[in-house]
Amino acid sequence: MKNNELEKSLTHELVETVDYIPGSVVMKAILKKKTGTVTISSFDMGEALHSKISPFDNLIQIIDGEAEIIINEKSNTIETGQVIIIPAHARNVVKANKRFKMLSTIIKSGYEDISI
């Protein structure tokens, strides 16, 4: 791996990229560019990311288990294979009532026309 990114042009077992660690949240950047990031995370049961607000939309995909995603005080239960988009500027909390793994994709605003 280079700069914590997965090796390009090879297949990877995404769910195996991070392990569960008791009492912990583990985060690993898969891609980190100025235009956005892709991060994989594992949450042990009872762990959470505290309330925050991001200036960018965040696509959350659950790849193992079940997560509680609270967006502007509305709770959503997201299971393996499901996705939710946390809108930019929304207060959000990510909680593990059960352990889970997720893929987070953030594309930073202002770069929409970069390929034109």
PDB file of C-alpha atoms in Angstrom:
ATOM      1  CA  MET A   1       0.000   0.000   0.000  1.00  0.00           C
ATOM      2  CA  LYS A   2       1.072   3.544  -0.735  1.00  0.00           C
ATOM      3  CA  ASN A   3      -0.117   6.416   1.482  1.00  0.00           C
ATOM      4  CA  ASN A   4      -2.587   4.023   3.159  1.00  0.00           C
ATOM      5  CA  GLU A   5      -4.369   3.523  -0.147  1.00  0.00           C
ATOM      6  CA  LEU A   6      -5.223   0.065  -1.425  1.00  0.00           C
ATOM      7  CA  GLU A   7      -2.964  -1.123  -4.198  1.00  0.00           C
ATOM      8  CA  LYS A   8      -4.428  -0.123  -7.534  1.00  0.00           C
ATOM      9  CA  SER A   9      -5.360  -2.536 -10.330  1.00  0.00           C
ATOM     10  CA  LEU A  10      -5.816  -5.411  -7.851  1.00  0.00           C
ATOM     11  CA  THR A  11      -8.961  -6.829  -6.312  1.00  0.00           C
ATOM     12  CA  HIS A  12      -9.468  -6.458  -2.567  1.00  0.00           C
ATOM     13  CA  GLU A  13     -11.836  -8.043  -0.058  1.00  0.00           C
ATOM     14  CA  LEU A  14     -13.222  -4.770   1.309  1.00  0.00           C
ATOM     15  CA  VAL A  15     -14.732  -6.144   4.508  1.00  0.00           C
ATOM     16  CA  GLU A  16     -11.331  -7.652   5.399  1.00  0.00           C
ATOM     17  CA  THR A  17      -9.515  -4.299   5.084  1.00  0.00           C
ATOM     18  CA  VAL A  18     -10.111  -3.383   8.758  1.00  0.00           C
ATOM     19  CA  ASP A  19     -10.547  -5.621  11.790  1.00  0.00           C
ATOM     20  CA  TYR A  20     -12.857  -5.237  14.743  1.00  0.00           C
ATOM     21  CA  ILE A  21     -10.925  -4.223  17.864  1.00  0.00           C
ATOM     22  CA  PRO A  22     -12.745  -4.509  21.206  1.00  0.00           C
ATOM     23  CA  GLY A  23     -13.798  -1.109  22.585  1.00  0.00           C
ATOM     24  CA  SER A  24     -12.585   0.756  19.504  1.00  0.00           C
ATOM     25  CA  VAL A  25     -13.424   2.522  16.290  1.00  0.00           C
ATOM     26  CA  VAL A  26     -10.839   1.738  13.591  1.00  0.00           C
ATOM     27  CA  MET A  27     -10.586   4.057  10.571  1.00  0.00           C
ATOM     28  CA  LYS A  28      -8.436   3.557   7.502  1.00  0.00           C
ATOM     29  CA  ALA A  29      -8.213   5.869   4.492  1.00  0.00           C
ATOM     30  CA  ILE A  30      -8.501   3.923   1.248  1.00  0.00           C
ATOM     31  CA  LEU A  31      -8.256   6.966  -1.015  1.00  0.00           C
ATOM     32  CA  LYS A  32      -7.364  10.454   0.145  1.00  0.00           C
ATOM     33  CA  LYS A  33      -7.305  13.203  -2.454  1.00  0.00           C
ATOM     34  CA  LYS A  34      -7.907  16.946  -2.375  1.00  0.00           C
ATOM     35  CA  THR A  35     -11.224  16.297  -4.126  1.00  0.00           C
ATOM     36  CA  GLY A  36     -12.487  13.801  -1.537  1.00  0.00           C
ATOM     37  CA  THR A  37     -11.874  10.726   0.550  1.00  0.00           C
ATOM     38  CA  VAL A  38     -12.956   7.105   0.819  1.00  0.00           C
ATOM     39  CA  THR A  39     -12.568   5.641   4.314  1.00  0.00           C
ATOM     40  CA  ILE A  40     -13.372   2.235   5.741  1.00  0.00           C
ATOM     41  CA  SER A  41     -14.198   1.963   9.436  1.00  0.00           C
ATOM     42  CA  SER A  42     -15.078  -0.709  11.969  1.00  0.00           C
ATOM     43  CA  PHE A  43     -17.055   0.036  15.130  1.00  0.00           C
ATOM     44  CA  ASP A  44     -17.206  -2.300  18.104  1.00  0.00           C
ATOM     45  CA  MET A  45     -20.566  -2.540  19.859  1.00  0.00           C
ATOM     46  CA  GLY A  46     -21.231   0.504  22.042  1.00  0.00           C
ATOM     47  CA  GLU A  47     -18.805   2.804  20.203  1.00  0.00           C
ATOM     48  CA  ALA A  48     -19.788   6.027  18.424  1.00  0.00           C
ATOM     49  CA  LEU A  49     -18.489   9.051  16.551  1.00  0.00           C
ATOM     50  CA  HIS A  50     -19.679  12.077  18.450  1.00  0.00           C
ATOM     51  CA  SER A  51     -21.991  14.669  16.982  1.00  0.00           C
ATOM     52  CA  LYS A  52     -20.434  16.658  14.145  1.00  0.00           C
ATOM     53  CA  ILE A  53     -21.267  18.752  11.100  1.00  0.00           C
ATOM     54  CA  SER A  54     -19.422  18.423   7.770  1.00  0.00           C
ATOM     55  CA  PRO A  55     -19.456  20.935   4.908  1.00  0.00           C
ATOM     56  CA  PHE A  56     -19.792  18.041   2.412  1.00  0.00           C
ATOM     57  CA  ASP A  57     -22.288  15.249   1.671  1.00  0.00           C
ATOM     58  CA  ASN A  58     -21.151  11.868   3.025  1.00  0.00           C
ATOM     59  CA  LEU A  59     -22.296   8.597   1.437  1.00  0.00           C
ATOM     60  CA  ILE A  60     -22.282   5.851   4.096  1.00  0.00           C
ATOM     61  CA  GLN A  61     -22.454   2.210   2.969  1.00  0.00           C
ATOM     62  CA  ILE A  62     -22.724  -0.530   5.590  1.00  0.00           C
ATOM     63  CA  ILE A  63     -20.605  -3.503   4.507  1.00  0.00           C
ATOM     64  CA  ASP A  64     -21.017  -5.632   7.663  1.00  0.00           C
ATOM     65  CA  GLY A  65     -23.472  -5.502  10.538  1.00  0.00           C
ATOM     66  CA  GLU A  66     -25.894  -2.730  11.461  1.00  0.00           C
ATOM     67  CA  ALA A  67     -25.395   0.963  12.297  1.00  0.00           C
ATOM     68  CA  GLU A  68     -27.477   3.724  13.781  1.00  0.00           C
ATOM     69  CA  ILE A  69     -27.005   6.979  11.883  1.00  0.00           C
ATOM     70  CA  ILE A  70     -28.641  10.000  13.481  1.00  0.00           C
ATOM     71  CA  ILE A  71     -29.118  12.949  11.129  1.00  0.00           C
ATOM     72  CA  ASN A  72     -30.518  16.166  12.602  1.00  0.00           C
ATOM     73  CA  GLU A  73     -31.901  14.168  15.547  1.00  0.00           C
ATOM     74  CA  LYS A  74     -33.674  11.587  13.308  1.00  0.00           C
ATOM     75  CA  SER A  75     -32.453   8.019  13.910  1.00  0.00           C
ATOM     76  CA  ASN A  76     -31.913   5.650  10.956  1.00  0.00           C
ATOM     77  CA  THR A  77     -30.994   1.964  11.221  1.00  0.00           C
ATOM     78  CA  ILE A  78     -28.792   0.946   8.285  1.00  0.00           C
ATOM     79  CA  GLU A  79     -27.913  -2.714   7.614  1.00  0.00           C
ATOM     80  CA  THR A  80     -25.387  -4.574   5.471  1.00  0.00           C
ATOM     81  CA  GLY A  81     -25.813  -3.599   1.832  1.00  0.00           C
ATOM     82  CA  GLN A  82     -27.723  -0.395   2.570  1.00  0.00           C
ATOM     83  CA  VAL A  83     -26.567   3.192   2.091  1.00  0.00           C
ATOM     84  CA  ILE A  84     -27.540   6.599   3.423  1.00  0.00           C
ATOM     85  CA  ILE A  85     -26.349  10.062   2.472  1.00  0.00           C
ATOM     86  CA  ILE A  86     -25.603  12.430   5.336  1.00  0.00           C
ATOM     87  CA  PRO A  87     -26.293  15.855   3.812  1.00  0.00           C
ATOM     88  CA  ALA A  88     -23.746  18.649   4.025  1.00  0.00           C
ATOM     89  CA  HIS A  89     -24.220  20.887   7.084  1.00  0.00           C
ATOM     90  CA  ALA A  90     -26.414  18.313   8.893  1.00  0.00           C
ATOM     91  CA  ARG A  91     -25.605  17.454  12.515  1.00  0.00           C
ATOM     92  CA  ASN A  92     -24.918  13.713  12.644  1.00  0.00           C
ATOM     93  CA  VAL A  93     -23.904  10.909  14.962  1.00  0.00           C
ATOM     94  CA  VAL A  94     -22.743   7.407  13.956  1.00  0.00           C
ATOM     95  CA  LYS A  95     -23.452   4.765  16.641  1.00  0.00           C
ATOM     96  CA  ALA A  96     -22.802   1.043  17.005  1.00  0.00           C
ATOM     97  CA  ASN A  97     -25.645  -0.601  18.920  1.00  0.00           C
ATOM     98  CA  LYS A  98     -24.194  -3.729  17.273  1.00  0.00           C
ATOM     99  CA  ARG A  99     -20.738  -3.912  15.731  1.00  0.00           C
ATOM    100  CA  PHE A 100     -20.472  -2.908  12.090  1.00  0.00           C
ATOM    101  CA  LYS A 101     -18.153  -1.865   9.258  1.00  0.00           C
ATOM    102  CA  MET A 102     -18.837   1.008   6.888  1.00  0.00           C
ATOM    103  CA  LEU A 103     -17.443   2.673   3.819  1.00  0.00           C
ATOM    104  CA  SER A 104     -17.604   6.474   3.839  1.00  0.00           C
ATOM    105  CA  THR A 105     -17.279   8.446   0.596  1.00  0.00           C
ATOM    106  CA  ILE A 106     -16.947  12.225   0.655  1.00  0.00           C
ATOM    107  CA  ILE A 107     -16.697  14.219  -2.566  1.00  0.00           C
ATOM    108  CA  LYS A 108     -15.777  17.788  -1.776  1.00  0.00           C
ATOM    109  CA  SER A 109     -17.974  20.520  -3.217  1.00  0.00           C
ATOM    110  CA  GLY A 110     -16.441  22.929  -5.688  1.00  0.00           C
ATOM    111  CA  TYR A 111     -14.791  20.212  -7.760  1.00  0.00           C
ATOM    112  CA  GLU A 112     -17.873  19.077  -9.686  1.00  0.00           C
ATOM    113  CA  ASP A 113     -16.529  20.373 -13.019  1.00  0.00           C
ATOM    114  CA  ILE A 114     -12.967  19.089 -12.632  1.00  0.00           C
ATOM    115  CA  SER A 115     -13.221  16.663 -15.594  1.00  0.00           C
ATOM    116  CA  ILE A 116     -14.600  19.239 -18.045  1.00  0.00           C
TER     117      ILE A 116
END
